[in-house]
mmCIF file of C-alpha atoms and ligand atoms in Angstrom:
data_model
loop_
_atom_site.group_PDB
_atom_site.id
_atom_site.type_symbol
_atom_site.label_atom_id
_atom_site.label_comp_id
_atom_site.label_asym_id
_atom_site.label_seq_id
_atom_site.Cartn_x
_atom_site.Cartn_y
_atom_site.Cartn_z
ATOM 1 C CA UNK A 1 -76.377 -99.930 15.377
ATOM 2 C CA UNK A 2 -76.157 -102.351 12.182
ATOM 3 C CA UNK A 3 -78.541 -104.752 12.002
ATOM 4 C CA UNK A 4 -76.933 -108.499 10.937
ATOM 5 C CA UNK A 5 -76.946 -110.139 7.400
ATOM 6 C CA UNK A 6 -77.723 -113.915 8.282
ATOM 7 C CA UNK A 7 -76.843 -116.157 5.535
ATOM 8 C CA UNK A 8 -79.743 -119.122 5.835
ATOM 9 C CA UNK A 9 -79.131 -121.988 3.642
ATOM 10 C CA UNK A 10 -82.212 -123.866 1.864
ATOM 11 C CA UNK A 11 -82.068 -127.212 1.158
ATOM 12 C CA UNK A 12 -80.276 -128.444 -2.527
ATOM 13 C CA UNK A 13 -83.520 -130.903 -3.405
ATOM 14 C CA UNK A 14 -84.966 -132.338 0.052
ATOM 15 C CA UNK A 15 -87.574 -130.173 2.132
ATOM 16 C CA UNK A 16 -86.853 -132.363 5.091
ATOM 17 C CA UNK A 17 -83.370 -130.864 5.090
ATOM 18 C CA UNK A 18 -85.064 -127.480 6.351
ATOM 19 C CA UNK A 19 -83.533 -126.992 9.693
ATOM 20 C CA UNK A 20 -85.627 -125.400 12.638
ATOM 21 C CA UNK A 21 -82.808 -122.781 12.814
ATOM 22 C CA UNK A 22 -83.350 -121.745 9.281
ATOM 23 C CA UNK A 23 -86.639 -121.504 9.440
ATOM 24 C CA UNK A 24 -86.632 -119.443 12.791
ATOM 25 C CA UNK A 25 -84.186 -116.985 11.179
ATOM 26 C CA UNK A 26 -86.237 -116.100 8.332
ATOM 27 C CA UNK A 27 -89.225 -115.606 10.663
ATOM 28 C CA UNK A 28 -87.683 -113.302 12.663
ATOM 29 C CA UNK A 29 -85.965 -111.259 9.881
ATOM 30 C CA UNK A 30 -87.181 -107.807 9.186
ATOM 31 C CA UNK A 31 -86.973 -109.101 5.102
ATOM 32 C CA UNK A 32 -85.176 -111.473 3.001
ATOM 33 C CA UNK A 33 -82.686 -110.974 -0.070
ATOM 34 C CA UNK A 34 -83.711 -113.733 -2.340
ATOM 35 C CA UNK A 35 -81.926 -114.736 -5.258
ATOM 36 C CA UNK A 36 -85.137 -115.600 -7.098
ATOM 37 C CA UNK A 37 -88.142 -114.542 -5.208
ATOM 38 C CA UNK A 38 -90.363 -117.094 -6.989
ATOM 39 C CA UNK A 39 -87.932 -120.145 -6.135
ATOM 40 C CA UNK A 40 -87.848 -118.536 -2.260
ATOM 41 C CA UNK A 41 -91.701 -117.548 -1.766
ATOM 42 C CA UNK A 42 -92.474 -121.633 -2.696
ATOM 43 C CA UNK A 43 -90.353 -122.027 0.590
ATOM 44 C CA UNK A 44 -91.824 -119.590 2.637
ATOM 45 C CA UNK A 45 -95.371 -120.981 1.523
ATOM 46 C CA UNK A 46 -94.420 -124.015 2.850
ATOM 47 C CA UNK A 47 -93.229 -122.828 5.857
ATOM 48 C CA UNK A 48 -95.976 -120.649 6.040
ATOM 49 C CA UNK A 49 -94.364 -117.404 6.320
ATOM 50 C CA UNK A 50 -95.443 -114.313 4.716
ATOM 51 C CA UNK A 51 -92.149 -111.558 4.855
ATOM 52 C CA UNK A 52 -91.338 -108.525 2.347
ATOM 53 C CA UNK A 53 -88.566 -109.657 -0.016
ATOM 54 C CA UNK A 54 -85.999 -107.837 -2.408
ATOM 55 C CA UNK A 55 -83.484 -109.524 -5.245
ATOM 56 C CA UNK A 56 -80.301 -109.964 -4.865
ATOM 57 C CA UNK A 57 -78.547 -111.627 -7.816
ATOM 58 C CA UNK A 58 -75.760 -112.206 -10.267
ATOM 59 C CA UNK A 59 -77.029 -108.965 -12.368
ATOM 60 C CA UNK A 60 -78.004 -106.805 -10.016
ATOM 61 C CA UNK A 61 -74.897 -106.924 -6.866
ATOM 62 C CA UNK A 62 -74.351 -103.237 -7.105
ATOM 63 C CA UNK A 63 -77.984 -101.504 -7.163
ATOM 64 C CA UNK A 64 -79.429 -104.764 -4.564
ATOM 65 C CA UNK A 65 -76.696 -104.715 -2.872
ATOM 66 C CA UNK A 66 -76.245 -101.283 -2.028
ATOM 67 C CA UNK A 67 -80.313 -101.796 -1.132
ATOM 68 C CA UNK A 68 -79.353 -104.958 1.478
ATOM 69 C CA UNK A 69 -76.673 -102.644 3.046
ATOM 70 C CA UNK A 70 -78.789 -99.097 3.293
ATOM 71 C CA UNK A 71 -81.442 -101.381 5.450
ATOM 72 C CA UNK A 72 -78.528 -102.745 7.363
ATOM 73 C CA UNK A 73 -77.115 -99.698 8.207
ATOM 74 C CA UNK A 74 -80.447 -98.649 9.049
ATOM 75 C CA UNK A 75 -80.669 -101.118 11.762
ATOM 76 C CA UNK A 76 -83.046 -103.580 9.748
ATOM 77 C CA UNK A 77 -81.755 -107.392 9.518
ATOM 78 C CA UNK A 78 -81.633 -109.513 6.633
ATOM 79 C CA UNK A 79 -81.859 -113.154 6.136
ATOM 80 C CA UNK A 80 -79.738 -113.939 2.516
ATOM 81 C CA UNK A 81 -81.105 -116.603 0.441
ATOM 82 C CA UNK A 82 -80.042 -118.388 -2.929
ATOM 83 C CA UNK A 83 -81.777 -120.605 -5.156
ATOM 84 C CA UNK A 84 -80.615 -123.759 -3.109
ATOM 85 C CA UNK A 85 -78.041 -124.602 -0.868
ATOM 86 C CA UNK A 86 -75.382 -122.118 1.192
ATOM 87 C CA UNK A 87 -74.936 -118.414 0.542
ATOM 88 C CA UNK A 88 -71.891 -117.496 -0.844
ATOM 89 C CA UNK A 89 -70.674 -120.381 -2.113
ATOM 90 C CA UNK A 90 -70.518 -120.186 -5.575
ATOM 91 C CA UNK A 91 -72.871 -117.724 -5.595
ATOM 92 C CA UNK A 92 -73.330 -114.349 -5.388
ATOM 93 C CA UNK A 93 -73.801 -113.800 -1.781
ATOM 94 C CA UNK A 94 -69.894 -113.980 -1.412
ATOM 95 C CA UNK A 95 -69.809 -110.046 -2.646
ATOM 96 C CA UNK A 96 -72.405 -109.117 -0.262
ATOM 97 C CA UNK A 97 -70.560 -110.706 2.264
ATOM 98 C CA UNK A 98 -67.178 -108.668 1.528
ATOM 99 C CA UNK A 99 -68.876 -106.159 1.661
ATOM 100 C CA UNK A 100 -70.354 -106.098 4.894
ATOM 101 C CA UNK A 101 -67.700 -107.359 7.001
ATOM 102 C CA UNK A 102 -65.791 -104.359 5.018
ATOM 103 C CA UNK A 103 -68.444 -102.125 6.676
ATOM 104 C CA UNK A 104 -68.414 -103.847 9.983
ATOM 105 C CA UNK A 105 -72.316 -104.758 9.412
ATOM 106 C CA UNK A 106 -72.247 -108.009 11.396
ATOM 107 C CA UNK A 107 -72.707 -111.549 9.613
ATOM 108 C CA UNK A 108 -74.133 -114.696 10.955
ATOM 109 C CA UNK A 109 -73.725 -118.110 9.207
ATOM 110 C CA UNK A 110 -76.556 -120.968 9.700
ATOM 111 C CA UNK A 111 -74.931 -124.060 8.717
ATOM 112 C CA UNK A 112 -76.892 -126.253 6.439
ATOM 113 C CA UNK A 113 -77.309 -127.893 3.053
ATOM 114 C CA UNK A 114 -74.129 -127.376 0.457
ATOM 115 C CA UNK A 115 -73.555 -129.281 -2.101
ATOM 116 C CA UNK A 116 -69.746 -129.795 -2.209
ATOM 117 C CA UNK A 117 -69.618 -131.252 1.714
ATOM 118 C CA UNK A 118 -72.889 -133.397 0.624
ATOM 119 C CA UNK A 119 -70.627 -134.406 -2.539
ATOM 120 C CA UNK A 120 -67.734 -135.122 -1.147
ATOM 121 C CA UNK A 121 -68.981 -137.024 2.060
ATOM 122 C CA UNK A 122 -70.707 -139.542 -0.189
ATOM 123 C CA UNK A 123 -67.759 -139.472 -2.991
ATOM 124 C CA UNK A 124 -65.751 -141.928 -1.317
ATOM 125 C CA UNK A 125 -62.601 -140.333 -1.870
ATOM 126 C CA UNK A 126 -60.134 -138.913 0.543
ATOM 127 C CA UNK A 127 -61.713 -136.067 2.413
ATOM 128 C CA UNK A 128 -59.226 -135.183 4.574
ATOM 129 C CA UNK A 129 -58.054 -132.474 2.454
ATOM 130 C CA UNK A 130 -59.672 -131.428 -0.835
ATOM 131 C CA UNK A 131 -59.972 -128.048 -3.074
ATOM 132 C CA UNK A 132 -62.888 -126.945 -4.228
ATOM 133 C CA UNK A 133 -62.884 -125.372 -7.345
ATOM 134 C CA UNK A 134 -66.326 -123.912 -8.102
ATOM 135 C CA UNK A 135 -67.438 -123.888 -12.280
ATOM 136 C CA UNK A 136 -64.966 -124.361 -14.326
ATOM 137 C CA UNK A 137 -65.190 -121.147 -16.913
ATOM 138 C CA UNK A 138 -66.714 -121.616 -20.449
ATOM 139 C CA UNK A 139 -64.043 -119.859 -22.215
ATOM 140 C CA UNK A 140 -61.419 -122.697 -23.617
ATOM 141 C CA UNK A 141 -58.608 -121.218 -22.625
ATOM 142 C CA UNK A 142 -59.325 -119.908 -19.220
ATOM 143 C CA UNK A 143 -60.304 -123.313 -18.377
ATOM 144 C CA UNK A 144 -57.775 -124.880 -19.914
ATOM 145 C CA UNK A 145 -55.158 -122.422 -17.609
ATOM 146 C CA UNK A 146 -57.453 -123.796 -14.516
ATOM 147 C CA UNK A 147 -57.187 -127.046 -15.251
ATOM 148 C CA UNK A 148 -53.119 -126.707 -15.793
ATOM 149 C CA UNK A 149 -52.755 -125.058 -12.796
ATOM 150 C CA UNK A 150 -54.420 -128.044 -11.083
ATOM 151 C CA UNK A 151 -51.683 -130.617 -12.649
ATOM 152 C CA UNK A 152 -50.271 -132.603 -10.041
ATOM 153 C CA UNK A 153 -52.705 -131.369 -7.137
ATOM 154 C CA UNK A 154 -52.564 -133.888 -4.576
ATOM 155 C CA UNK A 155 -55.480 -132.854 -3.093
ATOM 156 C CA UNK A 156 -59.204 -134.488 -3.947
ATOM 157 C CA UNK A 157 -60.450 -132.058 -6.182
ATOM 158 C CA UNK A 158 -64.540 -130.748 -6.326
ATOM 159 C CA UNK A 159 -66.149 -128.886 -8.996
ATOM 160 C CA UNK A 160 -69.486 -127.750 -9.962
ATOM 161 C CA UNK A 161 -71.013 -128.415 -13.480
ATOM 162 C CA UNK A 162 -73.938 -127.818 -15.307
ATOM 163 C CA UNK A 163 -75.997 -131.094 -17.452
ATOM 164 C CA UNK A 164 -75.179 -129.164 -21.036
ATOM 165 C CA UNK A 165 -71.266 -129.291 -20.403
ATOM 166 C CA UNK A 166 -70.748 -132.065 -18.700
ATOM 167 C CA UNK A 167 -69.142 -134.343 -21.727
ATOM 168 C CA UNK A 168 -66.662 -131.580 -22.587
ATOM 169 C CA UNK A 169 -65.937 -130.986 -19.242
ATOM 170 C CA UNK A 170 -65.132 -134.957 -18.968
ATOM 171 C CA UNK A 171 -62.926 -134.980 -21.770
ATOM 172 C CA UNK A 172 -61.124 -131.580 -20.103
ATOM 173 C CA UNK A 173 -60.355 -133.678 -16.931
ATOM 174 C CA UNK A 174 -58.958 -137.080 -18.630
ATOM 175 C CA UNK A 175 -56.906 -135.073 -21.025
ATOM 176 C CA UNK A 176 -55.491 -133.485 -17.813
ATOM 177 C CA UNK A 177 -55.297 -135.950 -15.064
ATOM 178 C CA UNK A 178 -55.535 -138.923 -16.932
ATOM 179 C CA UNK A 179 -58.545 -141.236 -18.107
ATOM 180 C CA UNK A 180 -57.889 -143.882 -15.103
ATOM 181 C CA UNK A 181 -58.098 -141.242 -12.683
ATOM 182 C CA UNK A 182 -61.324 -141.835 -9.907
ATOM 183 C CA UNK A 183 -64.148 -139.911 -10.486
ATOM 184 C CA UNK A 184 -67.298 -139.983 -8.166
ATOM 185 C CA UNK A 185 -70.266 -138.524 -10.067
ATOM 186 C CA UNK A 186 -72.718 -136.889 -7.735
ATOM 187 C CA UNK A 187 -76.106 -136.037 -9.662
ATOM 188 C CA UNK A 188 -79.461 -134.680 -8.047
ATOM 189 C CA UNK A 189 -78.050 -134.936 -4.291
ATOM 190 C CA UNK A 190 -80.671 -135.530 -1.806
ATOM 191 C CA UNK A 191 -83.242 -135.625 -4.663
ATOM 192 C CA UNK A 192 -85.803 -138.925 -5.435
ATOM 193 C CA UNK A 193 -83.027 -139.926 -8.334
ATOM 194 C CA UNK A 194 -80.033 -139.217 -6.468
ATOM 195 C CA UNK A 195 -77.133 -140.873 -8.078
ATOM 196 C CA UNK A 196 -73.879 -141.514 -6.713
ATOM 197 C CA UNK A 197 -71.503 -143.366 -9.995
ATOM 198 C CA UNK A 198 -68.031 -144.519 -8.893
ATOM 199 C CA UNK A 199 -65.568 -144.229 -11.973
ATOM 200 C CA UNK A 200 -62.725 -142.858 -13.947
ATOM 201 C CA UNK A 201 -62.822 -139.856 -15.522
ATOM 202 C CA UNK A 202 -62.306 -142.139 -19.025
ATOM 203 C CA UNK A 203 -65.376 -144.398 -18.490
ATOM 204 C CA UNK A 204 -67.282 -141.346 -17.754
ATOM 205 C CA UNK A 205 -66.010 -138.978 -20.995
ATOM 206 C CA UNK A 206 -66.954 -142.144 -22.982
ATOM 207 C CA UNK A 207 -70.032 -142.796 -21.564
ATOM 208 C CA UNK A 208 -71.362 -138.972 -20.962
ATOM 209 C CA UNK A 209 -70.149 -138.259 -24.842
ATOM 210 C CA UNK A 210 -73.059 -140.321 -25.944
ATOM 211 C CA UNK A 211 -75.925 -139.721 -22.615
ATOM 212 C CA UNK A 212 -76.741 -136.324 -21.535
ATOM 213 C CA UNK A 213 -77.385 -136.585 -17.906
ATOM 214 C CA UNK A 214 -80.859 -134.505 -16.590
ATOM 215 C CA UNK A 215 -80.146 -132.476 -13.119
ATOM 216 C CA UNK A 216 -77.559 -131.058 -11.161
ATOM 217 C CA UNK A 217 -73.670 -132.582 -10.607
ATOM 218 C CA UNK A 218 -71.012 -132.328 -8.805
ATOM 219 C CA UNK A 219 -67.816 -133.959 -9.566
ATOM 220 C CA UNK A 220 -65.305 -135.420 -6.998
ATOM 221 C CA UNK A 221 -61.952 -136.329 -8.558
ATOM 222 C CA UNK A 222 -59.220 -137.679 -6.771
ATOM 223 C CA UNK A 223 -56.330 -136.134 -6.520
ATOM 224 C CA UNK A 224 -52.943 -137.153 -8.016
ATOM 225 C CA UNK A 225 -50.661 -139.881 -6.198
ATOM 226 C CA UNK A 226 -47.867 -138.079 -3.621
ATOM 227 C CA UNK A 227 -44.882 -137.596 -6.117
ATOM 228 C CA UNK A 228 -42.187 -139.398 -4.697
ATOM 229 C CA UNK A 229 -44.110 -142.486 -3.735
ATOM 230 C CA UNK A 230 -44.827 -144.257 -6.434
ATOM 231 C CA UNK A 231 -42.759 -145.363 -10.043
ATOM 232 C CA UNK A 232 -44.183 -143.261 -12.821
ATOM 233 C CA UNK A 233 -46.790 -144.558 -15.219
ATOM 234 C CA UNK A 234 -46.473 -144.637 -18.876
ATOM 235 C CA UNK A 235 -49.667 -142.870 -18.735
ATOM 236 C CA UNK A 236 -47.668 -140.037 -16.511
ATOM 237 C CA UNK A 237 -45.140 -140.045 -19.238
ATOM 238 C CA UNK A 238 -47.933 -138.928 -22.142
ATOM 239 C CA UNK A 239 -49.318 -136.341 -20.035
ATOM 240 C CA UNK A 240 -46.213 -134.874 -19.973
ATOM 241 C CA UNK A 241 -45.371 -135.463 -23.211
ATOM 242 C CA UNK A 242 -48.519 -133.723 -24.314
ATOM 243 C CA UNK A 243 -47.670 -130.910 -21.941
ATOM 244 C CA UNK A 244 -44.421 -130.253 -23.477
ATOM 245 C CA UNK A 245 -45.643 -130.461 -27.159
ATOM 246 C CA UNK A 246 -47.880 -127.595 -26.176
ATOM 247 C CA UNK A 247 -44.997 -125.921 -25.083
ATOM 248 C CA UNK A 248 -43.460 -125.819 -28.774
ATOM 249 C CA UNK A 249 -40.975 -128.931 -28.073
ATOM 250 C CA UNK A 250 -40.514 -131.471 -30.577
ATOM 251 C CA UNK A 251 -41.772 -135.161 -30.060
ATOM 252 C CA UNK A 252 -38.227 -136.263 -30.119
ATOM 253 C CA UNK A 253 -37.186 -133.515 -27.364
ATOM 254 C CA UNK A 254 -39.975 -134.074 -25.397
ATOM 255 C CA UNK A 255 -39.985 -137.632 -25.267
ATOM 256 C CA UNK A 256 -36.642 -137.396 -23.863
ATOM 257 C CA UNK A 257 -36.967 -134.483 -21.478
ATOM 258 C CA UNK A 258 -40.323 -136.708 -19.984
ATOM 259 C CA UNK A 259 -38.725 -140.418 -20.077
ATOM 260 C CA UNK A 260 -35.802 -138.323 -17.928
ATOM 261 C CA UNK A 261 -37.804 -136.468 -15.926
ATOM 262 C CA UNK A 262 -40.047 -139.792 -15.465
ATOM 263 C CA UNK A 263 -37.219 -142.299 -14.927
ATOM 264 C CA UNK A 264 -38.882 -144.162 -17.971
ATOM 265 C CA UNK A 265 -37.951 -146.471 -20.662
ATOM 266 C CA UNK A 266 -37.179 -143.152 -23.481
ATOM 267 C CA UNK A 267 -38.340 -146.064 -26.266
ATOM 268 C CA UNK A 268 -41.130 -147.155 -24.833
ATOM 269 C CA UNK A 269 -42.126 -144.122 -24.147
ATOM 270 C CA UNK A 270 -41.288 -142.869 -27.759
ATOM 271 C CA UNK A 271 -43.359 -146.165 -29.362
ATOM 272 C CA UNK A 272 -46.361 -145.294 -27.280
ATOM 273 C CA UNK A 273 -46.323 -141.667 -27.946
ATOM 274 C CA UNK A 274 -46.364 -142.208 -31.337
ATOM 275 C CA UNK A 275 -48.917 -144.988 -31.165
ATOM 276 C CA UNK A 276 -51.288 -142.436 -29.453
HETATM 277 N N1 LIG Q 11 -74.633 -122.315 -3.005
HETATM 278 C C1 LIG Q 11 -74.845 -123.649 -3.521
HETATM 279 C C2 LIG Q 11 -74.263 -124.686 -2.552
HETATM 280 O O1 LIG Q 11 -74.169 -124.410 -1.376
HETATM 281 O O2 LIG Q 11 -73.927 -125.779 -2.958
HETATM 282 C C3 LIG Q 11 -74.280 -123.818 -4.917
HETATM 283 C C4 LIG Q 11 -74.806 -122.836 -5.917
HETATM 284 S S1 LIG Q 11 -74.212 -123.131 -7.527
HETATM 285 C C5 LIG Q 11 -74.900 -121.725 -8.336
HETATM 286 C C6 LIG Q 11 -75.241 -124.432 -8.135
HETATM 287 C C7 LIG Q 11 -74.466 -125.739 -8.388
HETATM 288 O O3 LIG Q 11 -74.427 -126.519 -7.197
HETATM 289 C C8 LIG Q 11 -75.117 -126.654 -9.418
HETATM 290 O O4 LIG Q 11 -74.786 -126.274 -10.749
HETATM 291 C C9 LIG Q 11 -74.536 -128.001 -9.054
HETATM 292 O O5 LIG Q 11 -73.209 -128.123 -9.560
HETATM 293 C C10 LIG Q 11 -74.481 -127.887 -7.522
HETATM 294 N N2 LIG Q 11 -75.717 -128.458 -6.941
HETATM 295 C C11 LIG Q 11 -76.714 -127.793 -6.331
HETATM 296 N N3 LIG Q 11 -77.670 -128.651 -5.921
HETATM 297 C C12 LIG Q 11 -77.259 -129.898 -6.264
HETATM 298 C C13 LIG Q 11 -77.809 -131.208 -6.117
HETATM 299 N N4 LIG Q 11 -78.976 -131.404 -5.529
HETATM 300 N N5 LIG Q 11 -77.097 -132.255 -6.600
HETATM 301 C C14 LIG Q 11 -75.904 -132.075 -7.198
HETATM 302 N N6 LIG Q 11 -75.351 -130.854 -7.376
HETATM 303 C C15 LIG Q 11 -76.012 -129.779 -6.914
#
């Protein structure tokens, strides 16, 4: 019989976040797939465990995988760790996770530390329902399509970033939502310089174009006002102005299709367009 992959989160900055679970699953593991043995052994020092461990990363899913799943098969079980936080989210335990439920290789879950729940409990924003939408990709236009395809999402909206990208990233989101659109900044969660910053996604391109923030971030946005339930902004009316200019349309033409659209003043709309 299959032996069971148990996914064992660590915690994203705080020790004290170990859970007596977690550290009783890795005990009794027959060995551990870490994504970087030296981040993991610091843990099991402090927990003062000694166990044999293998990689399992980004670079190596087919030839450590394939390793995880031969010992599985064998009978052997495996506790899955990543650098910090749950495995599999956003992270490459996800493939290892396809493909053992593919094989039928039973998979156990130990709730813990995760940085988007931690993020979005303390964003203040609606939590009721939200998307979470990983790292946004470095190539311009793949993240631009991303971003499009998130125009008019309702939903509170969570994303991953890293320090170095976090100004362009910014200026990605107010082009696209809007620079008075809430924005809870979530940097070094659980950490001694945890910071929580309550803004727009304007205040924060402007201020982030000129600081580059040290640590790890997540970033809550809100989502867009139900359609239907509130007049449309002039602000509304540029994004879609700017929408439709990237579609080929005139200013002229697209002024008019958004001030329709909108149910907007086609003048003012016009003046502040070209005022932009
Ligand atoms: N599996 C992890 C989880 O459960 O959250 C996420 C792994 S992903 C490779 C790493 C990203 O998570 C970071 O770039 C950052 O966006 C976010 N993150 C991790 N720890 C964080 C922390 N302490 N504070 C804020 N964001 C954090």
């Amino acid at each position: 019989m299959a032996g069971t992959l148990y996914l064992v989160p660590t915690p994203i900055g705080n020790l004290g976040d170990i859970s007596r679970r977690m550290a009783e699953t890795l005990e009794q593991a027959d060995f551990i797939a870490a994504e970087d043995t030296r981040v993991s052994l610091k843990l099991l020092n402090h927990l003062g465990l000694k166990k044999p461990m293998l990689t399992y990363h980004r670079h190596n899913t087919d030839t450590g995988g394939q390793a995880v799943i031969d010992r599985l098969l064998a009978g052997e079980s495996c506790a899955l760790v990543t650098d910090a936080g749950t495995p599999a989210i956003s992270d490459p335990g996800e493939e290892l996770v396809a493909r053992c439920a593919a094989l039928s290789i039973p998979v156990c879950a130990i709730p813990g530390p995760c940085a988007l729940v931690t993020a979005l409990a303390v964003s203040g924003q609606p939590t009721g329902r939200f998307t979470f939408e990983g790292f946004l990709a470095m190539n311009k236009k793949n993240r631009r399509a991303h971003l499009e395809s998130l125009r008019g999402e309702e939903r509170t909206m969570i994303f991953y970033e890293a320090p170095h990208k976090l100004a362009a990233t910014l200026q990605d989101l107010a082009d696209t939502f809007g620079p008075c659109r809430p924005l809870a900044l979530c940097r070094e969660l659980t950490k001694l310089h945890e910071e929580i910053r309550r803004t727009t996604l304007g205040e924060a391109a402007a201020y982030y174009q000129e600081n580059t923030p040290k640590g790890e971030l997540v970033l809550v946005v809100r989502g867009a006002e139900p359609a239907g339930e509130r007049e449309a902004s002039l602000e509304d009316g540029l994004l879609l102005v700017d929408k439709l200019r990237g579609e080929g349309l005139s200013l002229r033409d697209a002024v008019k299709r958004a001030a329709k659209e909108l149910g907007l003043s086609r003048n003012q709309l016009y003046d502040a367009a070209v005022n932009m």
